[in-house]
Amino acid sequence: MEIVAGDNLGFADTVDYDAVALRDGLIMLSWQEHIGSTIVHVLDLEARQAHTVVTPAKGELMRLAGRIDFTSAS
């Protein structure tokens, strides 16, 4: 995982994660980073929406949402 924009630009970590298919097109990913932050993503592929909750090792709970864009591999 590598952050490509925002306050933590350039941060990278390799972690184990859990992926759960909640139903067709709805996936939940979760992991804990080595620095202690916990992240949960809910990806609604049909609606092309992502919802994320981050509990940073230091700081306040963050809730984020955004659009998922699909691109072809080149």
mmCIF file with all atom_site columns, N, CA and C in Angstrom:
data_model
loop_
_atom_site.group_PDB
_atom_site.id
_atom_site.type_symbol
_atom_site.label_atom_id
_atom_site.label_alt_id
_atom_site.label_comp_id
_atom_site.label_asym_id
_atom_site.label_entity_id
_atom_site.label_seq_id
_atom_site.pdbx_PDB_ins_code
_atom_site.Cartn_x
_atom_site.Cartn_y
_atom_site.Cartn_z
_atom_site.occupancy
_atom_site.B_iso_or_equiv
_atom_site.pdbx_formal_charge
_atom_site.auth_seq_id
_atom_site.auth_comp_id
_atom_site.auth_asym_id
_atom_site.auth_atom_id
_atom_site.pdbx_PDB_model_num
ATOM 1   N N  . MET A 1 1  ? 0.842   -1.148  0.000   1.00 0.00 ? 1  MET A N  1
ATOM 2   C CA . MET A 1 1  ? 0.000   0.000   0.000   1.00 0.00 ? 1  MET A CA 1
ATOM 3   C C  . MET A 1 1  ? 0.902   1.231   0.000   1.00 0.00 ? 1  MET A C  1
ATOM 4   N N  . GLU A 1 2  ? 0.537   2.219   -0.831  1.00 0.00 ? 2  GLU A N  1
ATOM 5   C CA . GLU A 1 2  ? 1.271   3.484   -0.870  1.00 0.00 ? 2  GLU A CA 1
ATOM 6   C C  . GLU A 1 2  ? 0.277   4.613   -1.009  1.00 0.00 ? 2  GLU A C  1
ATOM 7   N N  . ILE A 1 3  ? 0.437   5.637   -0.209  1.00 0.00 ? 3  ILE A N  1
ATOM 8   C CA . ILE A 1 3  ? -0.429  6.820   -0.295  1.00 0.00 ? 3  ILE A CA 1
ATOM 9   C C  . ILE A 1 3  ? 0.091   7.705   -1.407  1.00 0.00 ? 3  ILE A C  1
ATOM 10  N N  . VAL A 1 4  ? -0.797  8.061   -2.331  1.00 0.00 ? 4  VAL A N  1
ATOM 11  C CA . VAL A 1 4  ? -0.383  8.804   -3.522  1.00 0.00 ? 4  VAL A CA 1
ATOM 12  C C  . VAL A 1 4  ? -0.840  10.260  -3.518  1.00 0.00 ? 4  VAL A C  1
ATOM 13  N N  . ALA A 1 5  ? -1.566  10.690  -2.490  1.00 0.00 ? 5  ALA A N  1
ATOM 14  C CA . ALA A 1 5  ? -1.998  12.084  -2.405  1.00 0.00 ? 5  ALA A CA 1
ATOM 15  C C  . ALA A 1 5  ? -2.341  12.413  -0.952  1.00 0.00 ? 5  ALA A C  1
ATOM 16  N N  . GLY A 1 6  ? -2.377  13.696  -0.646  1.00 0.00 ? 6  GLY A N  1
ATOM 17  C CA . GLY A 1 6  ? -2.799  14.132  0.679   1.00 0.00 ? 6  GLY A CA 1
ATOM 18  C C  . GLY A 1 6  ? -1.651  14.326  1.650   1.00 0.00 ? 6  GLY A C  1
ATOM 19  N N  . ASP A 1 7  ? -2.020  14.443  2.934   1.00 0.00 ? 7  ASP A N  1
ATOM 20  C CA . ASP A 1 7  ? -1.052  14.764  3.985   1.00 0.00 ? 7  ASP A CA 1
ATOM 21  C C  . ASP A 1 7  ? 0.030   13.704  4.154   1.00 0.00 ? 7  ASP A C  1
ATOM 22  N N  . ASN A 1 8  ? -0.294  12.453  3.882   1.00 0.00 ? 8  ASN A N  1
ATOM 23  C CA . ASN A 1 8  ? 0.668   11.367  4.095   1.00 0.00 ? 8  ASN A CA 1
ATOM 24  C C  . ASN A 1 8  ? 1.285   10.881  2.791   1.00 0.00 ? 8  ASN A C  1
ATOM 25  N N  . LEU A 1 9  ? 1.355   11.759  1.794   1.00 0.00 ? 9  LEU A N  1
ATOM 26  C CA . LEU A 1 9  ? 1.912   11.430  0.485   1.00 0.00 ? 9  LEU A CA 1
ATOM 27  C C  . LEU A 1 9  ? 3.251   10.724  0.618   1.00 0.00 ? 9  LEU A C  1
ATOM 28  N N  . GLY A 1 10 ? 3.379   9.596   -0.078  1.00 0.00 ? 10 GLY A N  1
ATOM 29  C CA . GLY A 1 10 ? 4.642   8.868   -0.080  1.00 0.00 ? 10 GLY A CA 1
ATOM 30  C C  . GLY A 1 10 ? 4.763   7.797   0.985   1.00 0.00 ? 10 GLY A C  1
ATOM 31  N N  . PHE A 1 11 ? 3.866   7.792   1.996   1.00 0.00 ? 11 PHE A N  1
ATOM 32  C CA . PHE A 1 11 ? 3.928   6.746   3.022   1.00 0.00 ? 11 PHE A CA 1
ATOM 33  C C  . PHE A 1 11 ? 3.640   5.401   2.371   1.00 0.00 ? 11 PHE A C  1
ATOM 34  N N  . ALA A 1 12 ? 4.440   4.399   2.694   1.00 0.00 ? 12 ALA A N  1
ATOM 35  C CA . ALA A 1 12 ? 4.248   3.050   2.160   1.00 0.00 ? 12 ALA A CA 1
ATOM 36  C C  . ALA A 1 12 ? 4.415   2.041   3.277   1.00 0.00 ? 12 ALA A C  1
ATOM 37  N N  . ASP A 1 13 ? 3.666   0.945   3.195   1.00 0.00 ? 13 ASP A N  1
ATOM 38  C CA . ASP A 1 13 ? 3.747   -0.108  4.191   1.00 0.00 ? 13 ASP A CA 1
ATOM 39  C C  . ASP A 1 13 ? 3.289   -1.406  3.532   1.00 0.00 ? 13 ASP A C  1
ATOM 40  N N  . THR A 1 14 ? 3.794   -2.519  3.987   1.00 0.00 ? 14 THR A N  1
ATOM 41  C CA . THR A 1 14 ? 3.340   -3.829  3.531   1.00 0.00 ? 14 THR A CA 1
ATOM 42  C C  . THR A 1 14 ? 2.730   -4.522  4.735   1.00 0.00 ? 14 THR A C  1
ATOM 43  N N  . VAL A 1 15 ? 1.444   -4.872  4.637   1.00 0.00 ? 15 VAL A N  1
ATOM 44  C CA . VAL A 1 15 ? 0.724   -5.440  5.771   1.00 0.00 ? 15 VAL A CA 1
ATOM 45  C C  . VAL A 1 15 ? -0.145  -6.592  5.307   1.00 0.00 ? 15 VAL A C  1
ATOM 46  N N  . ASP A 1 16 ? -0.529  -7.448  6.253   1.00 0.00 ? 16 ASP A N  1
ATOM 47  C CA . ASP A 1 16 ? -1.544  -8.457  5.994   1.00 0.00 ? 16 ASP A CA 1
ATOM 48  C C  . ASP A 1 16 ? -2.902  -7.774  6.085   1.00 0.00 ? 16 ASP A C  1
ATOM 49  N N  . TYR A 1 17 ? -3.838  -8.190  5.235   1.00 0.00 ? 17 TYR A N  1
ATOM 50  C CA . TYR A 1 17 ? -5.167  -7.597  5.270   1.00 0.00 ? 17 TYR A CA 1
ATOM 51  C C  . TYR A 1 17 ? -6.221  -8.692  5.192   1.00 0.00 ? 17 TYR A C  1
ATOM 52  N N  . ASP A 1 18 ? -7.431  -8.327  5.545   1.00 0.00 ? 18 ASP A N  1
ATOM 53  C CA . ASP A 1 18 ? -8.563  -9.236  5.476   1.00 0.00 ? 18 ASP A CA 1
ATOM 54  C C  . ASP A 1 18 ? -9.539  -8.671  4.453   1.00 0.00 ? 18 ASP A C  1
ATOM 55  N N  . ALA A 1 19 ? -9.985  -9.489  3.521   1.00 0.00 ? 19 ALA A N  1
ATOM 56  C CA . ALA A 1 19 ? -10.965 -9.086  2.512   1.00 0.00 ? 19 ALA A CA 1
ATOM 57  C C  . ALA A 1 19 ? -12.189 -9.975  2.662   1.00 0.00 ? 19 ALA A C  1
ATOM 58  N N  . VAL A 1 20 ? -13.363 -9.330  2.769   1.00 0.00 ? 20 VAL A N  1
ATOM 59  C CA . VAL A 1 20 ? -14.612 -10.061 2.940   1.00 0.00 ? 20 VAL A CA 1
ATOM 60  C C  . VAL A 1 20 ? -15.593 -9.598  1.868   1.00 0.00 ? 20 VAL A C  1
ATOM 61  N N  . ALA A 1 21 ? -16.114 -10.553 1.096   1.00 0.00 ? 21 ALA A N  1
ATOM 62  C CA . ALA A 1 21 ? -17.174 -10.239 0.131   1.00 0.00 ? 21 ALA A CA 1
ATOM 63  C C  . ALA A 1 21 ? -18.494 -10.258 0.898   1.00 0.00 ? 21 ALA A C  1
ATOM 64  N N  . LEU A 1 22 ? -19.074 -9.069  1.075   1.00 0.00 ? 22 LEU A N  1
ATOM 65  C CA . LEU A 1 22 ? -20.309 -8.970  1.840   1.00 0.00 ? 22 LEU A CA 1
ATOM 66  C C  . LEU A 1 22 ? -21.515 -9.395  1.002   1.00 0.00 ? 22 LEU A C  1
ATOM 67  N N  . ARG A 1 23 ? -21.442 -9.109  -0.288  1.00 0.00 ? 23 ARG A N  1
ATOM 68  C CA . ARG A 1 23 ? -22.392 -9.554  -1.307  1.00 0.00 ? 23 ARG A CA 1
ATOM 69  C C  . ARG A 1 23 ? -21.743 -9.261  -2.645  1.00 0.00 ? 23 ARG A C  1
ATOM 70  N N  . ASP A 1 24 ? -22.378 -9.644  -3.742  1.00 0.00 ? 24 ASP A N  1
ATOM 71  C CA . ASP A 1 24 ? -21.816 -9.348  -5.058  1.00 0.00 ? 24 ASP A CA 1
ATOM 72  C C  . ASP A 1 24 ? -21.575 -7.852  -5.192  1.00 0.00 ? 24 ASP A C  1
ATOM 73  N N  . GLY A 1 25 ? -20.345 -7.471  -5.514  1.00 0.00 ? 25 GLY A N  1
ATOM 74  C CA . GLY A 1 25 ? -20.013 -6.067  -5.736  1.00 0.00 ? 25 GLY A CA 1
ATOM 75  C C  . GLY A 1 25 ? -19.796 -5.241  -4.489  1.00 0.00 ? 25 GLY A C  1
ATOM 76  N N  . LEU A 1 26 ? -19.845 -5.848  -3.306  1.00 0.00 ? 26 LEU A N  1
ATOM 77  C CA . LEU A 1 26 ? -19.628 -5.117  -2.050  1.00 0.00 ? 26 LEU A CA 1
ATOM 78  C C  . LEU A 1 26 ? -18.540 -5.837  -1.255  1.00 0.00 ? 26 LEU A C  1
ATOM 79  N N  . ILE A 1 27 ? -17.414 -5.166  -1.056  1.00 0.00 ? 27 ILE A N  1
ATOM 80  C CA . ILE A 1 27 ? -16.241 -5.779  -0.434  1.00 0.00 ? 27 ILE A CA 1
ATOM 81  C C  . ILE A 1 27 ? -15.769 -4.915  0.732   1.00 0.00 ? 27 ILE A C  1
ATOM 82  N N  . MET A 1 28 ? -15.356 -5.585  1.804   1.00 0.00 ? 28 MET A N  1
ATOM 83  C CA . MET A 1 28 ? -14.767 -4.877  2.944   1.00 0.00 ? 28 MET A CA 1
ATOM 84  C C  . MET A 1 28 ? -13.319 -5.327  3.090   1.00 0.00 ? 28 MET A C  1
ATOM 85  N N  . LEU A 1 29 ? -12.401 -4.368  3.131   1.00 0.00 ? 29 LEU A N  1
ATOM 86  C CA . LEU A 1 29 ? -10.987 -4.630  3.365   1.00 0.00 ? 29 LEU A CA 1
ATOM 87  C C  . LEU A 1 29 ? -10.601 -3.998  4.697   1.00 0.00 ? 29 LEU A C  1
ATOM 88  N N  . SER A 1 30 ? -9.787  -4.685  5.478   1.00 0.00 ? 30 SER A N  1
ATOM 89  C CA . SER A 1 30 ? -9.326  -4.093  6.741   1.00 0.00 ? 30 SER A CA 1
ATOM 90  C C  . SER A 1 30 ? -7.917  -4.564  7.043   1.00 0.00 ? 30 SER A C  1
ATOM 91  N N  . TRP A 1 31 ? -7.167  -3.691  7.714   1.00 0.00 ? 31 TRP A N  1
ATOM 92  C CA . TRP A 1 31 ? -5.804  -4.020  8.115   1.00 0.00 ? 31 TRP A CA 1
ATOM 93  C C  . TRP A 1 31 ? -5.337  -3.056  9.193   1.00 0.00 ? 31 TRP A C  1
ATOM 94  N N  . GLN A 1 32 ? -4.240  -3.433  9.843   1.00 0.00 ? 32 GLN A N  1
ATOM 95  C CA . GLN A 1 32 ? -3.570  -2.548  10.790  1.00 0.00 ? 32 GLN A CA 1
ATOM 96  C C  . GLN A 1 32 ? -2.146  -2.346  10.308  1.00 0.00 ? 32 GLN A C  1
ATOM 97  N N  . GLU A 1 33 ? -1.751  -1.091  10.207  1.00 0.00 ? 33 GLU A N  1
ATOM 98  C CA . GLU A 1 33 ? -0.409  -0.755  9.752   1.00 0.00 ? 33 GLU A CA 1
ATOM 99  C C  . GLU A 1 33 ? 0.595   -0.946  10.881  1.00 0.00 ? 33 GLU A C  1
ATOM 100 N N  . HIS A 1 34 ? 1.857   -1.054  10.519  1.00 0.00 ? 34 HIS A N  1
ATOM 101 C CA . HIS A 1 34 ? 2.910   -1.253  11.510  1.00 0.00 ? 34 HIS A CA 1
ATOM 102 C C  . HIS A 1 34 ? 3.032   -0.072  12.476  1.00 0.00 ? 34 HIS A C  1
ATOM 103 N N  . ILE A 1 35 ? 2.600   1.114   12.049  1.00 0.00 ? 35 ILE A N  1
ATOM 104 C CA . ILE A 1 35 ? 2.659   2.279   12.933  1.00 0.00 ? 35 ILE A CA 1
ATOM 105 C C  . ILE A 1 35 ? 1.476   2.321   13.901  1.00 0.00 ? 35 ILE A C  1
ATOM 106 N N  . GLY A 1 36 ? 0.513   1.381   13.740  1.00 0.00 ? 36 GLY A N  1
ATOM 107 C CA . GLY A 1 36 ? -0.608  1.283   14.672  1.00 0.00 ? 36 GLY A CA 1
ATOM 108 C C  . GLY A 1 36 ? -1.932  1.764   14.139  1.00 0.00 ? 36 GLY A C  1
ATOM 109 N N  . SER A 1 37 ? -1.971  2.411   12.991  1.00 0.00 ? 37 SER A N  1
ATOM 110 C CA . SER A 1 37 ? -3.234  2.872   12.411  1.00 0.00 ? 37 SER A CA 1
ATOM 111 C C  . SER A 1 37 ? -4.056  1.678   11.928  1.00 0.00 ? 37 SER A C  1
ATOM 112 N N  . THR A 1 38 ? -5.378  1.768   12.096  1.00 0.00 ? 38 THR A N  1
ATOM 113 C CA . THR A 1 38 ? -6.299  0.745   11.611  1.00 0.00 ? 38 THR A CA 1
ATOM 114 C C  . THR A 1 38 ? -7.156  1.349   10.517  1.00 0.00 ? 38 THR A C  1
ATOM 115 N N  . ILE A 1 39 ? -7.325  0.612   9.405   1.00 0.00 ? 39 ILE A N  1
ATOM 116 C CA . ILE A 1 39 ? -8.061  1.113   8.253   1.00 0.00 ? 39 ILE A CA 1
ATOM 117 C C  . ILE A 1 39 ? -9.116  0.088   7.860   1.00 0.00 ? 39 ILE A C  1
ATOM 118 N N  . VAL A 1 40 ? -10.323 0.565   7.556   1.00 0.00 ? 40 VAL A N  1
ATOM 119 C CA . VAL A 1 40 ? -11.396 -0.264  7.025   1.00 0.00 ? 40 VAL A CA 1
ATOM 120 C C  . VAL A 1 40 ? -11.942 0.433   5.787   1.00 0.00 ? 40 VAL A C  1
ATOM 121 N N  . HIS A 1 41 ? -11.930 -0.271  4.653   1.00 0.00 ? 41 HIS A N  1
ATOM 122 C CA . HIS A 1 41 ? -12.513 0.219   3.405   1.00 0.00 ? 41 HIS A CA 1
ATOM 123 C C  . HIS A 1 41 ? -13.751 -0.616  3.105   1.00 0.00 ? 41 HIS A C  1
ATOM 124 N N  . VAL A 1 42 ? -14.826 0.030   2.714   1.00 0.00 ? 42 VAL A N  1
ATOM 125 C CA . VAL A 1 42 ? -15.989 -0.655  2.160   1.00 0.00 ? 42 VAL A CA 1
ATOM 126 C C  . VAL A 1 42 ? -16.106 -0.179  0.723   1.00 0.00 ? 42 VAL A C  1
ATOM 127 N N  . LEU A 1 43 ? -15.981 -1.113  -0.216  1.00 0.00 ? 43 LEU A N  1
ATOM 128 C CA . LEU A 1 43 ? -15.973 -0.791  -1.639  1.00 0.00 ? 43 LEU A CA 1
ATOM 129 C C  . LEU A 1 43 ? -17.257 -1.300  -2.273  1.00 0.00 ? 43 LEU A C  1
ATOM 130 N N  . ASP A 1 44 ? -18.091 -0.374  -2.720  1.00 0.00 ? 44 ASP A N  1
ATOM 131 C CA . ASP A 1 44 ? -19.323 -0.715  -3.435  1.00 0.00 ? 44 ASP A CA 1
ATOM 132 C C  . ASP A 1 44 ? -19.015 -0.581  -4.922  1.00 0.00 ? 44 ASP A C  1
ATOM 133 N N  . LEU A 1 45 ? -18.665 -1.684  -5.550  1.00 0.00 ? 45 LEU A N  1
ATOM 134 C CA . LEU A 1 45 ? -18.224 -1.658  -6.939  1.00 0.00 ? 45 LEU A CA 1
ATOM 135 C C  . LEU A 1 45 ? -19.365 -1.319  -7.900  1.00 0.00 ? 45 LEU A C  1
ATOM 136 N N  . GLU A 1 46 ? -20.591 -1.712  -7.568  1.00 0.00 ? 46 GLU A N  1
ATOM 137 C CA . GLU A 1 46 ? -21.728 -1.399  -8.436  1.00 0.00 ? 46 GLU A CA 1
ATOM 138 C C  . GLU A 1 46 ? -22.042 0.092   -8.429  1.00 0.00 ? 46 GLU A C  1
ATOM 139 N N  . ALA A 1 47 ? -21.993 0.709   -7.266  1.00 0.00 ? 47 ALA A N  1
ATOM 140 C CA . ALA A 1 47 ? -22.269 2.149   -7.146  1.00 0.00 ? 47 ALA A CA 1
ATOM 141 C C  . ALA A 1 47 ? -21.014 2.985   -7.382  1.00 0.00 ? 47 ALA A C  1
ATOM 142 N N  . ARG A 1 48 ? -19.865 2.302   -7.501  1.00 0.00 ? 48 ARG A N  1
ATOM 143 C CA . ARG A 1 48 ? -18.562 2.963   -7.676  1.00 0.00 ? 48 ARG A CA 1
ATOM 144 C C  . ARG A 1 48 ? -18.270 3.958   -6.550  1.00 0.00 ? 48 ARG A C  1
ATOM 145 N N  . GLN A 1 49 ? -18.533 3.516   -5.332  1.00 0.00 ? 49 GLN A N  1
ATOM 146 C CA . GLN A 1 49 ? -18.307 4.339   -4.145  1.00 0.00 ? 49 GLN A CA 1
ATOM 147 C C  . GLN A 1 49 ? -17.403 3.599   -3.164  1.00 0.00 ? 49 GLN A C  1
ATOM 148 N N  . ALA A 1 50 ? -16.495 4.345   -2.534  1.00 0.00 ? 50 ALA A N  1
ATOM 149 C CA . ALA A 1 50 ? -15.625 3.803   -1.492  1.00 0.00 ? 50 ALA A CA 1
ATOM 150 C C  . ALA A 1 50 ? -15.872 4.584   -0.204  1.00 0.00 ? 50 ALA A C  1
ATOM 151 N N  . HIS A 1 51 ? -15.965 3.865   0.880   1.00 0.00 ? 51 HIS A N  1
ATOM 152 C CA . HIS A 1 51 ? -16.109 4.476   2.198   1.00 0.00 ? 51 HIS A CA 1
ATOM 153 C C  . HIS A 1 51 ? -14.986 3.927   3.067   1.00 0.00 ? 51 HIS A C  1
ATOM 154 N N  . THR A 1 52 ? -14.303 4.823   3.772   1.00 0.00 ? 52 THR A N  1
ATOM 155 C CA . THR A 1 52 ? -13.137 4.438   4.558   1.00 0.00 ? 52 THR A CA 1
ATOM 156 C C  . THR A 1 52 ? -13.227 5.035   5.955   1.00 0.00 ? 52 THR A C  1
ATOM 157 N N  . VAL A 1 53 ? -12.851 4.236   6.931   1.00 0.00 ? 53 VAL A N  1
ATOM 158 C CA . VAL A 1 53 ? -12.717 4.711   8.307   1.00 0.00 ? 53 VAL A CA 1
ATOM 159 C C  . VAL A 1 53 ? -11.288 4.417   8.732   1.00 0.00 ? 53 VAL A C  1
ATOM 160 N N  . VAL A 1 54 ? -10.609 5.448   9.245   1.00 0.00 ? 54 VAL A N  1
ATOM 161 C CA . VAL A 1 54 ? -9.218  5.327   9.674   1.00 0.00 ? 54 VAL A CA 1
ATOM 162 C C  . VAL A 1 54 ? -9.135  5.718   11.143  1.00 0.00 ? 54 VAL A C  1
ATOM 163 N N  . THR A 1 55 ? -8.536  4.838   11.915  1.00 0.00 ? 55 THR A N  1
ATOM 164 C CA . THR A 1 55 ? -8.201  5.171   13.296  1.00 0.00 ? 55 THR A CA 1
ATOM 165 C C  . THR A 1 55 ? -6.685  5.305   13.335  1.00 0.00 ? 55 THR A C  1
ATOM 166 N N  . PRO A 1 56 ? -6.179  6.547   13.260  1.00 0.00 ? 56 PRO A N  1
ATOM 167 C CA . PRO A 1 56 ? -4.720  6.737   13.240  1.00 0.00 ? 56 PRO A CA 1
ATOM 168 C C  . PRO A 1 56 ? -4.081  6.336   14.570  1.00 0.00 ? 56 PRO A C  1
ATOM 169 N N  . ALA A 1 57 ? -2.816  5.956   14.485  1.00 0.00 ? 57 ALA A N  1
ATOM 170 C CA . ALA A 1 57 ? -2.064  5.653   15.705  1.00 0.00 ? 57 ALA A CA 1
ATOM 171 C C  . ALA A 1 57 ? -2.067  6.875   16.620  1.00 0.00 ? 57 ALA A C  1
ATOM 172 N N  . LYS A 1 58 ? -1.971  8.047   16.010  1.00 0.00 ? 58 LYS A N  1
ATOM 173 C CA . LYS A 1 58 ? -2.031  9.309   16.747  1.00 0.00 ? 58 LYS A CA 1
ATOM 174 C C  . LYS A 1 58 ? -2.995  10.217  16.004  1.00 0.00 ? 58 LYS A C  1
ATOM 175 N N  . GLY A 1 59 ? -3.987  10.720  16.666  1.00 0.00 ? 59 GLY A N  1
ATOM 176 C CA . GLY A 1 59 ? -4.922  11.614  16.014  1.00 0.00 ? 59 GLY A CA 1
ATOM 177 C C  . GLY A 1 59 ? -6.354  11.147  16.164  1.00 0.00 ? 59 GLY A C  1
ATOM 178 N N  . GLU A 1 60 ? -7.247  11.825  15.473  1.00 0.00 ? 60 GLU A N  1
ATOM 179 C CA . GLU A 1 60 ? -8.673  11.574  15.604  1.00 0.00 ? 60 GLU A CA 1
ATOM 180 C C  . GLU A 1 60 ? -9.181  10.672  14.495  1.00 0.00 ? 60 GLU A C  1
ATOM 181 N N  . LEU A 1 61 ? -10.279 10.000  14.768  1.00 0.00 ? 61 LEU A N  1
ATOM 182 C CA . LEU A 1 61 ? -10.951 9.145   13.807  1.00 0.00 ? 61 LEU A CA 1
ATOM 183 C C  . LEU A 1 61 ? -11.271 9.932   12.541  1.00 0.00 ? 61 LEU A C  1
ATOM 184 N N  . MET A 1 62 ? -11.019 9.326   11.392  1.00 0.00 ? 62 MET A N  1
ATOM 185 C CA . MET A 1 62 ? -11.333 9.974   10.115  1.00 0.00 ? 62 MET A CA 1
ATOM 186 C C  . MET A 1 62 ? -12.314 9.100   9.347   1.00 0.00 ? 62 MET A C  1
ATOM 187 N N  . ARG A 1 63 ? -13.316 9.751   8.744   1.00 0.00 ? 63 ARG A N  1
ATOM 188 C CA . ARG A 1 63 ? -14.255 9.078   7.844   1.00 0.00 ? 63 ARG A CA 1
ATOM 189 C C  . ARG A 1 63 ? -14.118 9.731   6.484   1.00 0.00 ? 63 ARG A C  1
ATOM 190 N N  . LEU A 1 64 ? -13.916 8.916   5.460   1.00 0.00 ? 64 LEU A N  1
ATOM 191 C CA . LEU A 1 64 ? -13.694 9.420   4.107   1.00 0.00 ? 64 LEU A CA 1
ATOM 192 C C  . LEU A 1 64 ? -14.617 8.692   3.135   1.00 0.00 ? 64 LEU A C  1
ATOM 193 N N  . ALA A 1 65 ? -14.956 9.356   2.055   1.00 0.00 ? 65 ALA A N  1
ATOM 194 C CA . ALA A 1 65 ? -15.761 8.735   1.004   1.00 0.00 ? 65 ALA A CA 1
ATOM 195 C C  . ALA A 1 65 ? -15.303 9.289   -0.331  1.00 0.00 ? 65 ALA A C  1
ATOM 196 N N  . GLY A 1 66 ? -15.421 8.477   -1.358  1.00 0.00 ? 66 GLY A N  1
ATOM 197 C CA . GLY A 1 66 ? -15.023 8.933   -2.682  1.00 0.00 ? 66 GLY A CA 1
ATOM 198 C C  . GLY A 1 66 ? -15.521 7.997   -3.759  1.00 0.00 ? 66 GLY A C  1
ATOM 199 N N  . ARG A 1 67 ? -15.317 8.412   -4.970  1.00 0.00 ? 67 ARG A N  1
ATOM 200 C CA . ARG A 1 67 ? -15.748 7.662   -6.143  1.00 0.00 ? 67 ARG A CA 1
ATOM 201 C C  . ARG A 1 67 ? -14.643 6.699   -6.573  1.00 0.00 ? 67 ARG A C  1
ATOM 202 N N  . ILE A 1 68 ? -15.050 5.528   -7.025  1.00 0.00 ? 68 ILE A N  1
ATOM 203 C CA . ILE A 1 68 ? -14.124 4.550   -7.585  1.00 0.00 ? 68 ILE A CA 1
ATOM 204 C C  . ILE A 1 68 ? -14.137 4.713   -9.089  1.00 0.00 ? 68 ILE A C  1
ATOM 205 N N  . ASP A 1 69 ? -12.970 4.907   -9.698  1.00 0.00 ? 69 ASP A N  1
ATOM 206 C CA . ASP A 1 69 ? -12.836 4.967   -11.147 1.00 0.00 ? 69 ASP A CA 1
ATOM 207 C C  . ASP A 1 69 ? -12.117 3.716   -11.602 1.00 0.00 ? 69 ASP A C  1
ATOM 208 N N  . PHE A 1 70 ? -12.664 3.056   -12.604 1.00 0.00 ? 70 PHE A N  1
ATOM 209 C CA . PHE A 1 70 ? -12.048 1.869   -13.173 1.00 0.00 ? 70 PHE A CA 1
ATOM 210 C C  . PHE A 1 70 ? -11.204 2.278   -14.368 1.00 0.00 ? 70 PHE A C  1
ATOM 211 N N  . THR A 1 71 ? -9.992  1.762   -14.450 1.00 0.00 ? 71 THR A N  1
ATOM 212 C CA . THR A 1 71 ? -9.107  2.022   -15.582 1.00 0.00 ? 71 THR A CA 1
ATOM 213 C C  . THR A 1 71 ? -8.602  0.692   -16.104 1.00 0.00 ? 71 THR A C  1
ATOM 214 N N  . SER A 1 72 ? -8.229  0.662   -17.361 1.00 0.00 ? 72 SER A N  1
ATOM 215 C CA . SER A 1 72 ? -7.688  -0.569  -17.920 1.00 0.00 ? 72 SER A CA 1
ATOM 216 C C  . SER A 1 72 ? -6.179  -0.623  -17.673 1.00 0.00 ? 72 SER A C  1
ATOM 217 N N  . ALA A 1 73 ? -5.678  -1.817  -17.474 1.00 0.00 ? 73 ALA A N  1
ATOM 218 C CA . ALA A 1 73 ? -4.242  -2.004  -17.266 1.00 0.00 ? 73 ALA A CA 1
ATOM 219 C C  . ALA A 1 73 ? -3.524  -1.816  -18.605 1.00 0.00 ? 73 ALA A C  1
ATOM 220 N N  . SER A 1 74 ? -2.386  -1.123  -18.583 1.00 0.00 ? 74 SER A N  1
ATOM 221 C CA . SER A 1 74 ? -1.634  -0.930  -19.827 1.00 0.00 ? 74 SER A CA 1
ATOM 222 C C  . SER A 1 74 ? -0.282  -1.554  -19.725 1.00 0.00 ? 74 SER A C  1
#
